Short mmCIF file of C-alpha atoms in Angstrom, two decimals:
data_model
loop_
_atom_site.label_atom_id
_atom_site.label_comp_id
_atom_site.label_asym_id
_atom_site.label_seq_id
_atom_site.Cartn_x
_atom_site.Cartn_y
_atom_site.Cartn_z
CA VAL A 48 -22.70 19.16 -42.68
CA SER A 49 -22.76 22.63 -41.00
CA GLY A 50 -21.24 25.28 -43.18
CA ALA A 51 -17.66 24.94 -44.61
CA SER A 52 -14.98 27.33 -43.79
CA SER A 53 -12.06 27.90 -46.17
CA ASP A 54 -8.75 29.45 -45.48
CA LEU A 55 -5.79 30.43 -47.68
CA ILE A 56 -2.72 29.07 -46.00
CA GLU A 57 0.99 28.68 -46.77
CA LEU A 58 2.67 25.43 -46.91
CA ASP A 59 6.24 25.91 -45.34
CA PRO A 60 8.76 24.71 -47.97
CA THR A 61 11.17 23.81 -45.20
CA TRP A 62 8.93 21.05 -43.86
CA ALA A 63 9.86 18.85 -46.83
CA VAL A 64 11.08 15.41 -47.93
CA GLY A 65 13.01 16.18 -51.12
CA ASP A 66 10.91 18.91 -52.75
CA ARG A 67 7.45 17.91 -51.35
CA PRO A 68 5.77 18.76 -48.12
CA HIS A 69 6.15 15.97 -45.44
CA GLY A 70 2.97 13.77 -44.99
CA GLY A 71 2.93 14.21 -41.24
CA TYR A 72 3.30 17.91 -41.48
CA LEU A 73 0.32 18.10 -43.75
CA LEU A 74 -1.62 15.84 -41.42
CA ARG A 75 -0.91 18.15 -38.34
CA LEU A 76 -1.82 21.11 -40.26
CA LEU A 77 -5.17 19.73 -41.54
CA ALA A 78 -6.03 18.18 -38.03
CA ALA A 79 -5.34 21.45 -36.39
CA ALA A 80 -7.90 23.15 -38.59
CA ALA A 81 -10.51 20.66 -37.32
CA VAL A 82 -10.11 20.72 -33.58
CA ASP A 83 -11.79 23.29 -31.23
CA GLU A 84 -11.65 24.47 -27.59
CA SER A 85 -13.99 21.67 -26.41
CA HIS A 86 -12.39 18.95 -28.42
CA PRO A 87 -8.80 20.00 -28.72
CA HIS A 88 -7.08 16.70 -29.21
CA PRO A 89 -7.13 14.48 -32.43
CA PHE A 90 -8.28 11.02 -31.59
CA ALA A 91 -8.48 9.42 -35.01
CA VAL A 92 -7.14 11.12 -38.21
CA SER A 93 -7.40 9.39 -41.60
CA ALA A 94 -5.77 10.85 -44.54
CA HIS A 95 -6.05 9.77 -48.14
CA TYR A 96 -3.25 11.49 -50.14
CA LEU A 97 -4.53 12.21 -53.65
CA ALA A 98 -1.77 14.34 -55.35
CA SER A 99 1.44 15.67 -53.60
CA PRO A 100 1.25 19.39 -53.05
CA THR A 101 4.33 21.79 -53.20
CA GLY A 102 5.41 24.38 -50.68
CA GLY A 103 3.44 27.79 -51.08
CA PRO A 104 -0.18 28.93 -50.96
CA ALA A 105 -2.93 26.31 -50.65
CA ASP A 106 -6.53 26.30 -49.54
CA VAL A 107 -7.78 24.40 -46.55
CA THR A 108 -11.58 23.72 -46.21
CA VAL A 109 -13.07 22.36 -43.00
CA GLU A 110 -16.57 20.95 -42.71
CA ARG A 111 -17.94 19.80 -39.44
CA LEU A 112 -19.70 16.56 -39.87
CA ARG A 113 -21.04 15.99 -36.43
CA THR A 114 -20.59 17.90 -33.10
CA GLY A 115 -21.03 15.65 -30.15
CA ARG A 116 -20.54 15.95 -26.41
CA ARG A 117 -17.65 13.59 -26.34
CA VAL A 118 -16.28 13.78 -29.83
CA THR A 119 -16.62 15.81 -32.99
CA SER A 120 -15.95 14.72 -36.60
CA SER A 121 -14.76 16.92 -39.41
CA ARG A 122 -13.81 16.60 -43.05
CA VAL A 123 -10.81 18.65 -44.10
CA ARG A 124 -9.53 19.07 -47.63
CA LEU A 125 -6.36 20.60 -49.00
CA GLU A 126 -6.41 22.15 -52.51
CA GLN A 127 -3.72 23.82 -54.49
CA ASP A 128 -4.06 25.27 -57.95
CA GLY A 129 -7.54 23.93 -58.07
CA VAL A 130 -6.35 20.43 -57.55
CA HIS A 131 -7.72 18.39 -54.60
CA ARG A 132 -4.40 17.12 -52.88
CA VAL A 133 -5.25 15.58 -49.50
CA GLU A 134 -8.54 14.51 -47.82
CA VAL A 135 -8.70 13.98 -44.11
CA LEU A 136 -11.34 12.85 -41.64
CA VAL A 137 -10.70 13.96 -38.12
CA THR A 138 -12.44 12.77 -34.97
CA ALA A 139 -11.38 14.86 -32.09
CA GLY A 140 -12.03 14.99 -28.31
CA ARG A 141 -10.27 15.78 -25.08
CA HIS A 142 -7.83 13.39 -23.47
CA GLU A 143 -7.14 13.42 -19.78
CA ALA A 144 -3.69 14.52 -18.80
CA ALA A 145 -2.31 11.18 -17.79
CA PRO A 146 -4.90 8.58 -17.03
CA GLU A 147 -3.91 5.36 -15.41
CA PRO A 148 -4.40 2.76 -18.34
CA TYR A 149 -7.13 0.27 -17.48
CA TRP A 150 -5.39 -2.47 -19.40
CA THR A 151 -2.16 -2.71 -21.39
CA ALA A 152 -1.20 -5.70 -23.59
CA PRO A 153 1.73 -7.60 -22.37
CA GLY A 154 3.48 -7.22 -25.66
CA SER A 155 2.99 -3.44 -26.08
CA ALA A 156 5.83 -2.18 -23.96
CA PRO A 157 8.27 0.32 -25.70
CA PRO A 158 11.31 -1.13 -27.42
CA GLU A 159 14.72 -1.00 -25.66
CA LEU A 160 16.79 1.61 -27.19
CA PRO A 161 20.42 2.85 -26.67
CA ALA A 162 20.59 6.11 -24.66
CA TRP A 163 19.41 9.22 -26.58
CA ALA A 164 22.96 10.58 -26.40
CA ASP A 165 24.31 7.41 -27.95
CA CYS A 166 22.11 7.77 -31.03
CA PRO A 167 23.45 10.27 -33.50
CA ARG A 168 20.94 12.84 -34.82
CA ALA A 169 19.63 12.21 -38.41
CA PRO A 170 20.97 14.95 -40.65
CA ALA A 171 18.45 16.93 -42.85
CA VAL A 172 20.22 15.67 -45.99
CA ARG A 173 20.58 12.07 -47.21
CA ALA A 174 23.88 10.52 -48.11
CA ASP A 175 22.86 10.88 -51.73
CA GLY A 176 22.38 14.70 -51.41
CA VAL A 177 18.47 14.57 -51.24
CA PRO A 178 17.31 17.26 -48.71
CA ILE A 179 15.02 15.98 -45.84
CA GLY A 180 14.09 19.48 -44.63
CA PHE A 181 11.66 18.28 -42.05
CA LEU A 182 14.66 16.86 -40.07
CA ASP A 183 15.58 20.44 -39.19
CA HIS A 184 12.35 20.53 -37.36
CA VAL A 185 12.26 17.02 -35.97
CA ASP A 186 15.11 15.66 -33.81
CA MET A 187 15.47 12.07 -34.98
CA ARG A 188 17.91 9.76 -33.52
CA LEU A 189 17.78 6.24 -34.89
CA ASP A 190 18.92 3.13 -33.01
CA PRO A 191 22.17 2.42 -34.77
CA ALA A 192 21.15 -1.19 -35.04
CA THR A 193 18.40 -0.08 -37.53
CA ALA A 194 20.31 2.78 -39.17
CA GLY A 195 22.60 0.60 -41.27
CA TYR A 196 20.86 1.60 -44.35
CA ALA A 197 22.41 5.05 -44.25
CA SER A 198 25.86 3.35 -44.80
CA GLY A 199 24.63 0.75 -47.20
CA SER A 200 24.23 -1.99 -44.67
CA PRO A 201 20.48 -2.51 -43.96
CA SER A 202 19.67 -5.06 -41.34
CA GLY A 203 17.03 -6.88 -43.57
CA ALA A 204 14.80 -7.27 -40.55
CA GLY A 205 12.35 -4.77 -41.70
CA VAL A 206 12.24 -2.56 -38.70
CA VAL A 207 13.31 1.04 -37.91
CA ARG A 208 13.23 2.54 -34.34
CA GLY A 209 14.63 5.43 -32.51
CA TRP A 210 14.08 8.64 -30.45
CA LEU A 211 11.91 11.45 -31.76
CA GLY A 212 11.42 15.00 -30.46
CA ARG A 213 11.01 18.63 -31.55
CA ALA A 214 14.18 20.20 -32.69
CA ASP A 215 13.23 23.43 -30.92
CA GLY A 216 13.18 21.58 -27.57
CA ALA A 217 9.42 22.32 -27.02
CA ASP A 218 7.24 19.51 -25.49
CA VAL A 219 5.55 17.36 -27.97
CA THR A 220 1.79 18.11 -28.20
CA ALA A 221 -1.08 15.86 -29.17
CA LEU A 222 -1.01 17.46 -32.64
CA ASP A 223 2.78 16.99 -33.06
CA LEU A 224 2.26 13.18 -32.68
CA LEU A 225 0.70 13.31 -36.10
CA VAL A 226 3.99 14.59 -37.48
CA LEU A 227 6.10 12.20 -35.45
CA ALA A 228 3.97 9.09 -36.42
CA ASP A 229 5.15 9.72 -40.05
CA ALA A 230 8.70 10.68 -39.24
CA LEU A 231 10.77 7.42 -39.24
CA PRO A 232 12.42 6.40 -42.43
CA PRO A 233 10.43 3.74 -44.52
CA VAL A 234 10.85 0.22 -43.38
CA THR A 235 11.95 -0.54 -47.04
CA PHE A 236 15.13 1.20 -46.29
CA ASP A 237 16.02 -1.51 -43.79
CA LEU A 238 15.28 -4.03 -46.63
CA GLY A 239 17.85 -2.38 -48.99
CA MET A 240 15.20 -0.56 -51.04
CA TYR A 241 15.91 3.12 -51.23
CA GLY A 242 13.31 4.38 -53.62
CA TRP A 243 10.39 6.70 -52.76
CA VAL A 244 7.61 5.15 -50.80
CA PRO A 245 4.50 7.35 -51.51
CA THR A 246 1.85 7.21 -48.88
CA VAL A 247 -1.56 6.43 -50.21
CA GLU A 248 -3.47 6.44 -46.81
CA LEU A 249 -2.43 7.05 -43.37
CA THR A 250 -4.46 6.74 -40.21
CA VAL A 251 -3.22 7.82 -36.74
CA LEU A 252 -4.77 7.12 -33.41
CA VAL A 253 -3.70 9.47 -30.75
CA ARG A 254 -4.05 7.54 -27.56
CA GLY A 255 -2.89 10.05 -24.92
CA LEU A 256 -1.00 13.26 -24.25
CA PRO A 257 2.56 12.65 -24.13
CA ALA A 258 4.64 13.38 -21.07
CA PRO A 259 7.62 15.89 -21.55
CA GLY A 260 10.75 14.28 -22.91
CA PRO A 261 11.78 12.52 -26.15
CA LEU A 262 9.45 9.68 -27.59
CA ARG A 263 10.42 6.14 -28.43
CA ALA A 264 9.14 5.13 -31.95
CA GLU A 265 9.18 1.83 -33.79
CA GLN A 266 8.06 1.13 -37.42
CA ARG A 267 7.51 -2.27 -38.96
CA SER A 268 5.66 -3.71 -41.88
CA SER A 269 3.90 -6.98 -42.27
CA LEU A 270 3.90 -7.54 -45.94
CA LEU A 271 5.25 -6.19 -49.24
CA ALA A 272 3.31 -7.65 -52.09
CA ASP A 273 1.99 -6.37 -55.53
CA GLY A 274 3.72 -3.04 -55.20
CA TRP A 275 2.18 -2.18 -51.82
CA LEU A 276 3.32 -2.29 -48.26
CA ASP A 277 1.90 -1.40 -44.89
CA GLU A 278 3.83 0.51 -42.29
CA ASP A 279 2.97 0.31 -38.61
CA CYS A 280 4.39 2.97 -36.35
CA LEU A 281 4.01 3.15 -32.56
CA LEU A 282 5.00 6.06 -30.37
CA TRP A 283 5.57 5.80 -26.65
CA ASP A 284 6.24 8.83 -24.23
CA SER A 285 9.03 9.16 -21.82
CA THR A 286 7.08 7.43 -19.11
CA GLY A 287 6.59 4.29 -21.42
CA ARG A 288 2.95 5.08 -22.29
CA LEU A 289 1.79 4.19 -25.70
CA VAL A 290 0.61 7.52 -27.08
CA ALA A 291 0.02 6.97 -30.85
CA GLN A 292 -0.52 4.20 -33.25
CA ALA A 293 -0.28 4.85 -37.05
CA ARG A 294 -0.63 2.57 -39.96
CA GLN A 295 -0.28 3.48 -43.58
CA LEU A 296 -0.56 1.97 -47.08
CA ALA A 297 2.19 3.02 -49.44
CA GLY A 298 3.59 2.03 -52.71
CA TYR A 299 7.08 0.56 -53.35
CA ARG A 300 9.24 -0.15 -56.39
CA LEU A 301 11.56 -2.97 -56.61
CA PRO A 302 15.29 -2.04 -56.87
CA SER A 303 16.27 -2.01 -60.51
CA VAL B 214 -14.41 16.66 -56.85
CA SER B 215 -16.26 15.42 -59.98
CA GLY B 216 -20.01 15.48 -59.50
CA ALA B 217 -21.71 13.71 -56.72
CA SER B 218 -24.20 10.71 -57.35
CA SER B 219 -26.77 9.89 -54.76
CA ASP B 220 -28.86 6.74 -54.33
CA LEU B 221 -31.66 5.78 -52.06
CA ILE B 222 -30.73 2.36 -50.72
CA GLU B 223 -32.19 -0.07 -48.04
CA LEU B 224 -30.27 -1.06 -45.06
CA ASP B 225 -30.97 -4.74 -44.43
CA PRO B 226 -32.29 -5.12 -40.97
CA THR B 227 -30.89 -8.69 -40.72
CA TRP B 228 -27.39 -7.51 -41.04
CA ALA B 229 -27.43 -6.36 -37.29
CA VAL B 230 -25.76 -6.37 -33.93
CA GLY B 231 -28.72 -5.88 -31.54
CA ASP B 232 -31.08 -3.57 -33.44
CA ARG B 233 -28.32 -1.70 -35.28
CA PRO B 234 -26.66 -2.34 -38.60
CA HIS B 235 -23.30 -4.05 -38.47
CA GLY B 236 -20.40 -1.73 -38.90
CA GLY B 237 -18.61 -3.90 -41.41
CA TYR B 238 -21.74 -4.42 -43.37
CA LEU B 239 -21.96 -0.66 -43.67
CA LEU B 240 -18.29 -0.51 -44.64
CA ARG B 241 -18.83 -2.92 -47.50
CA LEU B 242 -21.97 -1.25 -48.66
CA LEU B 243 -20.31 2.11 -48.84
CA ALA B 244 -17.04 0.92 -50.38
CA ALA B 245 -19.01 -1.05 -53.04
CA ALA B 246 -20.55 2.28 -54.05
CA ALA B 247 -16.99 3.69 -54.63
CA VAL B 248 -15.23 0.95 -56.73
CA ASP B 249 -15.48 0.67 -60.57
CA GLU B 250 -14.57 -1.66 -63.34
CA SER B 251 -11.00 -0.42 -63.59
CA HIS B 252 -10.58 -0.14 -59.93
CA PRO B 253 -12.76 -3.08 -58.45
CA HIS B 254 -10.86 -3.69 -55.19
CA PRO B 255 -10.80 -1.55 -52.09
CA PHE B 256 -7.34 -0.87 -51.02
CA ALA B 257 -7.82 1.35 -48.01
CA VAL B 258 -11.05 2.17 -46.56
CA SER B 259 -11.38 4.63 -43.59
CA ALA B 260 -14.71 5.05 -41.80
CA HIS B 261 -15.74 7.58 -39.20
CA TYR B 262 -18.97 6.50 -37.60
CA LEU B 263 -20.95 9.58 -36.69
CA ALA B 264 -24.31 8.39 -35.62
CA SER B 265 -25.70 4.75 -35.65
CA PRO B 266 -28.31 4.17 -38.46
CA THR B 267 -31.21 1.69 -38.28
CA GLY B 268 -32.54 -0.78 -40.88
CA GLY B 269 -34.47 0.72 -43.65
CA PRO B 270 -34.19 3.44 -46.27
CA ALA B 271 -30.98 5.55 -46.37
CA ASP B 272 -29.19 7.76 -48.86
CA VAL B 273 -25.65 6.97 -50.10
CA THR B 274 -23.67 9.76 -51.85
CA VAL B 275 -20.48 9.08 -53.72
CA GLU B 276 -18.10 11.86 -54.78
CA ARG B 277 -14.94 10.81 -56.83
CA LEU B 278 -12.02 12.81 -55.48
CA ARG B 279 -9.34 11.66 -57.93
CA THR B 280 -9.16 9.17 -60.65
CA GLY B 281 -5.73 7.90 -61.31
CA ARG B 282 -4.36 5.09 -63.39
CA ARG B 283 -3.39 3.02 -60.54
CA VAL B 284 -5.83 4.06 -57.80
CA THR B 285 -9.03 6.15 -57.40
CA SER B 286 -10.17 7.84 -54.29
CA SER B 287 -13.74 8.53 -53.27
CA ARG B 288 -15.69 10.07 -50.44
CA VAL B 289 -18.96 8.21 -49.58
CA ARG B 290 -21.58 9.27 -46.96
CA LEU B 291 -24.52 7.68 -45.57
CA GLU B 292 -27.37 9.75 -44.39
CA GLN B 293 -30.73 8.68 -42.87
CA ASP B 294 -33.65 11.03 -41.89
CA GLY B 295 -31.40 13.87 -42.91
CA VAL B 296 -28.68 12.97 -40.45
CA HIS B 297 -25.21 12.29 -41.44
CA ARG B 298 -24.48 8.81 -40.09
CA VAL B 299 -21.19 7.47 -41.63
CA GLU B 300 -18.48 9.04 -43.68
CA VAL B 301 -16.03 6.91 -45.63
CA LEU B 302 -12.85 7.44 -47.70
CA VAL B 303 -12.09 4.76 -50.19
CA THR B 304 -8.93 4.38 -52.16
CA ALA B 305 -9.46 1.44 -54.69
CA GLY B 306 -7.43 -0.21 -57.40
CA ARG B 307 -6.84 -3.68 -58.79
CA HIS B 308 -5.14 -6.47 -56.94
CA GLU B 309 -3.32 -9.24 -58.94
CA ALA B 310 -5.00 -12.66 -58.31
CA ALA B 311 -2.26 -14.13 -56.16
CA PRO B 312 1.05 -12.36 -56.30
CA GLU B 313 4.07 -14.01 -54.68
CA PRO B 314 4.83 -11.73 -51.66
CA TYR B 315 7.98 -9.83 -52.02
CA TRP B 316 8.60 -9.86 -48.40
CA THR B 317 6.65 -11.11 -45.37
CA ALA B 318 7.60 -10.23 -41.79
CA PRO B 319 8.78 -13.22 -39.76
CA GLY B 320 6.03 -12.72 -37.10
CA SER B 321 3.03 -12.26 -39.36
CA ALA B 322 2.20 -15.86 -40.08
CA PRO B 323 -1.45 -16.85 -39.25
CA PRO B 324 -2.33 -18.11 -35.69
CA GLU B 325 -2.62 -21.77 -35.19
CA LEU B 326 -6.29 -22.72 -34.86
CA PRO B 327 -8.07 -25.91 -34.02
CA ALA B 328 -9.70 -27.40 -37.07
CA TRP B 329 -12.74 -25.72 -38.44
CA ALA B 330 -14.89 -28.62 -37.58
CA ASP B 331 -13.67 -28.46 -33.95
CA CYS B 332 -14.82 -24.85 -33.49
CA PRO B 333 -18.48 -24.47 -32.91
CA ARG B 334 -20.30 -21.96 -35.07
CA ALA B 335 -21.18 -18.73 -33.22
CA PRO B 336 -25.04 -18.47 -32.87
CA ALA B 337 -26.85 -15.37 -33.99
CA VAL B 338 -28.04 -14.59 -30.58
CA ARG B 339 -26.04 -13.94 -27.42
CA ALA B 340 -26.53 -16.01 -24.14
CA ASP B 341 -28.25 -12.86 -22.78
CA GLY B 342 -30.69 -13.00 -25.56
CA VAL B 343 -29.24 -10.03 -27.66
CA PRO B 344 -29.76 -10.93 -31.40
CA ILE B 345 -26.51 -10.73 -33.49
CA GLY B 346 -28.22 -10.95 -36.88
CA PHE B 347 -25.23 -10.64 -38.94
CA LEU B 348 -24.09 -14.08 -37.67
CA ASP B 349 -26.83 -15.52 -39.85
CA HIS B 350 -24.83 -14.20 -42.72
CA VAL B 351 -21.24 -14.78 -41.44
CA ASP B 352 -20.16 -18.11 -40.43
CA MET B 353 -17.88 -17.41 -37.39
CA ARG B 354 -16.14 -20.32 -35.50
CA LEU B 355 -14.18 -18.99 -32.50
CA ASP B 356 -11.17 -20.96 -31.32
CA PRO B 357 -12.61 -22.28 -27.92
CA ALA B 358 -9.58 -21.01 -26.18
CA THR B 359 -10.76 -17.48 -26.79
CA ALA B 360 -14.47 -18.11 -26.60
CA GLY B 361 -14.58 -18.59 -22.79
CA TYR B 362 -16.43 -15.18 -22.53
CA ALA B 363 -19.55 -16.84 -23.86
CA SER B 364 -19.69 -19.02 -20.74
CA GLY B 365 -18.46 -16.48 -18.38
CA SER B 366 -14.80 -17.49 -18.25
CA PRO B 367 -12.89 -14.97 -20.28
CA SER B 368 -9.16 -15.84 -20.69
CA GLY B 369 -8.13 -12.35 -19.76
CA ALA B 370 -5.47 -12.44 -22.43
CA GLY B 371 -7.13 -9.81 -24.58
CA VAL B 372 -7.30 -11.77 -27.83
CA VAL B 373 -9.97 -13.47 -29.92
CA ARG B 374 -9.50 -15.55 -33.02
CA GLY B 375 -11.16 -18.05 -35.15
CA TRP B 376 -12.44 -18.99 -38.61
CA LEU B 377 -14.56 -16.77 -40.71
CA GLY B 378 -16.52 -17.41 -43.90
CA ARG B 379 -19.75 -16.65 -45.65
CA ALA B 380 -22.65 -18.51 -44.42
CA ASP B 381 -24.02 -19.01 -47.94
CA GLY B 382 -20.81 -20.94 -48.78
CA ALA B 383 -19.77 -18.50 -51.54
CA ASP B 384 -16.13 -17.53 -51.79
CA VAL B 385 -15.13 -14.41 -49.87
CA THR B 386 -14.47 -11.40 -52.04
CA ALA B 387 -12.21 -8.34 -51.63
CA LEU B 388 -15.35 -6.41 -50.59
CA ASP B 389 -16.47 -9.13 -48.13
CA LEU B 390 -13.18 -8.69 -46.33
CA LEU B 391 -14.52 -5.35 -45.07
CA VAL B 392 -17.32 -7.23 -43.40
CA LEU B 393 -15.03 -9.94 -41.88
CA ALA B 394 -12.50 -7.43 -40.60
CA ASP B 395 -15.16 -6.19 -38.24
CA ALA B 396 -16.74 -9.50 -37.46
CA LEU B 397 -14.87 -10.94 -34.35
CA PRO B 398 -16.31 -10.12 -30.93
CA PRO B 399 -14.67 -7.27 -29.11
CA VAL B 400 -11.46 -7.96 -27.48
CA THR B 401 -13.11 -6.54 -24.25
CA PHE B 402 -15.21 -9.60 -24.02
CA ASP B 403 -12.04 -11.60 -23.43
CA LEU B 404 -11.33 -9.17 -20.57
CA GLY B 405 -14.59 -9.81 -18.90
CA MET B 406 -16.25 -6.56 -20.03
CA TYR B 407 -19.50 -7.22 -21.85
CA GLY B 408 -20.85 -3.84 -22.67
CA TRP B 409 -21.33 -2.25 -26.03
CA VAL B 410 -18.00 -1.16 -27.74
CA PRO B 411 -19.11 1.44 -30.28
CA THR B 412 -16.64 1.97 -33.08
CA VAL B 413 -15.66 5.66 -33.65
CA GLU B 414 -13.15 5.03 -36.52
CA LEU B 415 -12.26 1.90 -38.54
CA THR B 416 -9.70 1.63 -41.28
CA VAL B 417 -9.21 -1.54 -43.35
CA LEU B 418 -6.30 -2.24 -45.68
CA VAL B 419 -7.28 -5.02 -48.21
CA ARG B 420 -3.82 -6.48 -48.99
CA GLY B 421 -4.86 -9.20 -51.49
CA LEU B 422 -7.66 -11.31 -53.06
CA PRO B 423 -8.42 -14.15 -50.67
CA ALA B 424 -8.19 -17.81 -51.98
CA PRO B 425 -11.39 -19.86 -51.73
CA GLY B 426 -11.87 -21.37 -48.17
CA PRO B 427 -12.43 -20.09 -44.72
CA LEU B 428 -10.26 -17.26 -43.41
CA ARG B 429 -8.31 -17.19 -40.12
CA ALA B 430 -8.80 -14.12 -38.07
CA GLU B 431 -7.12 -12.71 -34.97
CA GLN B 432 -8.04 -9.55 -33.01
CA ARG B 433 -5.94 -7.96 -30.31
CA SER B 434 -5.84 -4.58 -28.46
CA SER B 435 -2.76 -2.82 -27.17
CA LEU B 436 -4.31 -0.37 -24.70
CA LEU B 437 -7.54 0.45 -22.89
CA ALA B 438 -7.33 3.92 -21.27
CA ASP B 439 -9.52 6.86 -20.69
CA GLY B 440 -12.59 5.07 -22.09
CA TRP B 441 -11.10 4.19 -25.47
CA LEU B 442 -9.44 1.12 -27.00
CA ASP B 443 -7.76 0.10 -30.15
CA GLU B 444 -8.69 -3.13 -31.87
CA ASP B 445 -6.37 -4.63 -34.39
CA CYS B 446 -7.79 -7.43 -36.69
CA LEU B 447 -5.77 -9.45 -39.12
CA LEU B 448 -7.25 -11.80 -41.73
CA TRP B 449 -5.39 -14.59 -43.52
CA ASP B 450 -6.79 -16.64 -46.48
CA SER B 451 -6.66 -20.46 -46.59
CA THR B 452 -3.17 -20.39 -48.15
CA GLY B 453 -1.79 -18.41 -45.19
CA ARG B 454 -1.53 -15.12 -47.02
CA LEU B 455 -2.32 -11.95 -45.03
CA VAL B 456 -5.26 -10.45 -46.92
CA ALA B 457 -6.60 -7.68 -44.64
CA GLN B 458 -5.38 -5.50 -41.73
CA ALA B 459 -7.92 -3.56 -39.76
CA ARG B 460 -7.63 -1.06 -36.90
CA GLN B 461 -10.40 0.66 -35.03
CA LEU B 462 -10.73 3.07 -32.16
CA ALA B 463 -13.83 2.25 -30.04
CA GLY B 464 -15.20 3.42 -26.80
CA TYR B 465 -15.58 1.09 -23.57
CA ARG B 466 -17.27 1.47 -20.28
CA LEU B 467 -15.97 -0.20 -17.13
CA PRO B 468 -18.10 -2.98 -15.69
CA SER B 469 -20.38 -1.40 -13.03
#
């Protein structure tokens, strides 16, 4: 480990889910602290969420674990009030602008979605009044077929999908993919379970630089058992290229 | 972080791929150092491989990041000759013996495989003479439909699947799943690419305790681009329950 560097930063309270910072926002912030000019793009980012922080001052510490020619690896930790909140490992490198894929699995094409304009933008407040502040920053437009939960009619299929972009209209960067890979509502909503789904671990692979335009996103789960579920989220850019793969382990509670 | 504890350990040179320790072997060894009596099972294990170690003495250092009631999180590092080789984050807890799943995705059933006895055991040496020592410890029986690469006839489908168990006949433990989730041959072999596929990052979610008996395993990739591929490996126990989900980012070279 070559010397640690610490910074006092400010967690933006508007990037929230309820009254807590959004997990993808934290991931982008911590990964951004680990990249450098020669290795500007996160390739693999693994976060273990230890304790939820709040908006306001926090300490970010970066330790470079290895500097290679092709990739670098770093350890980043977020502390607040002397409590370790999030620990992240970041392997970063440089993606080519738009390489021709060497091979793409037959089943990995993006999902078909209704047109962007036909998917209403998700509001930054839930029907039950809970504020979802990060949706002021992220323009999320769910496929109405998977948005039934919002009106009490979940499909039961255990899938959510839709369009994602930046609300300010700027192009999505490689670092932004870390936010968007954790932006769709929990798959549990589509199963009629509306409780919190706290993430314990989240790993995102950034597979390429997104072309301009909104991204297509789909999130699924394989198994809910023993209080734990996986969520798998894939992101495709406007040209149909797979640009991010995310998987998380999260807790769930059964509806009472 | 509550105090670090370091141990001098010995990397078993027989747990190898070529002349290097097997990545899943390292993962089990490092995760085993992080679990405790109250939290004996790895739930989510994220490894970033910095530099390949060799068999022989090495230092393992464990730092507990958070001790909770339900889960604990630890950081574990492997050093050898003063060089940081592997960094792992481990979130651990206790899985119930065999909970009834609350929900299982329709598409997440185990693959159909020929009977165990009809799948020949993979030898611990490749056709080209490269020793694969860990296959003396792991009993791997590939579905002949995905083992064509071994005789120069890869299917081109980008999938490998088969049966996995311990060669000593013992029941597979939760920690053993970390070995088996990295045991199948690279998906690239099934695409006719026989070069090394060094893992940069590997995360394994252990979803339950396996029932006795051989496991079914399937590994796929979504995308090969820009020198990088993902590999997704799923493991099911003998009762058909999904017990592990692994995803890794690895490098590939085009055949010359």
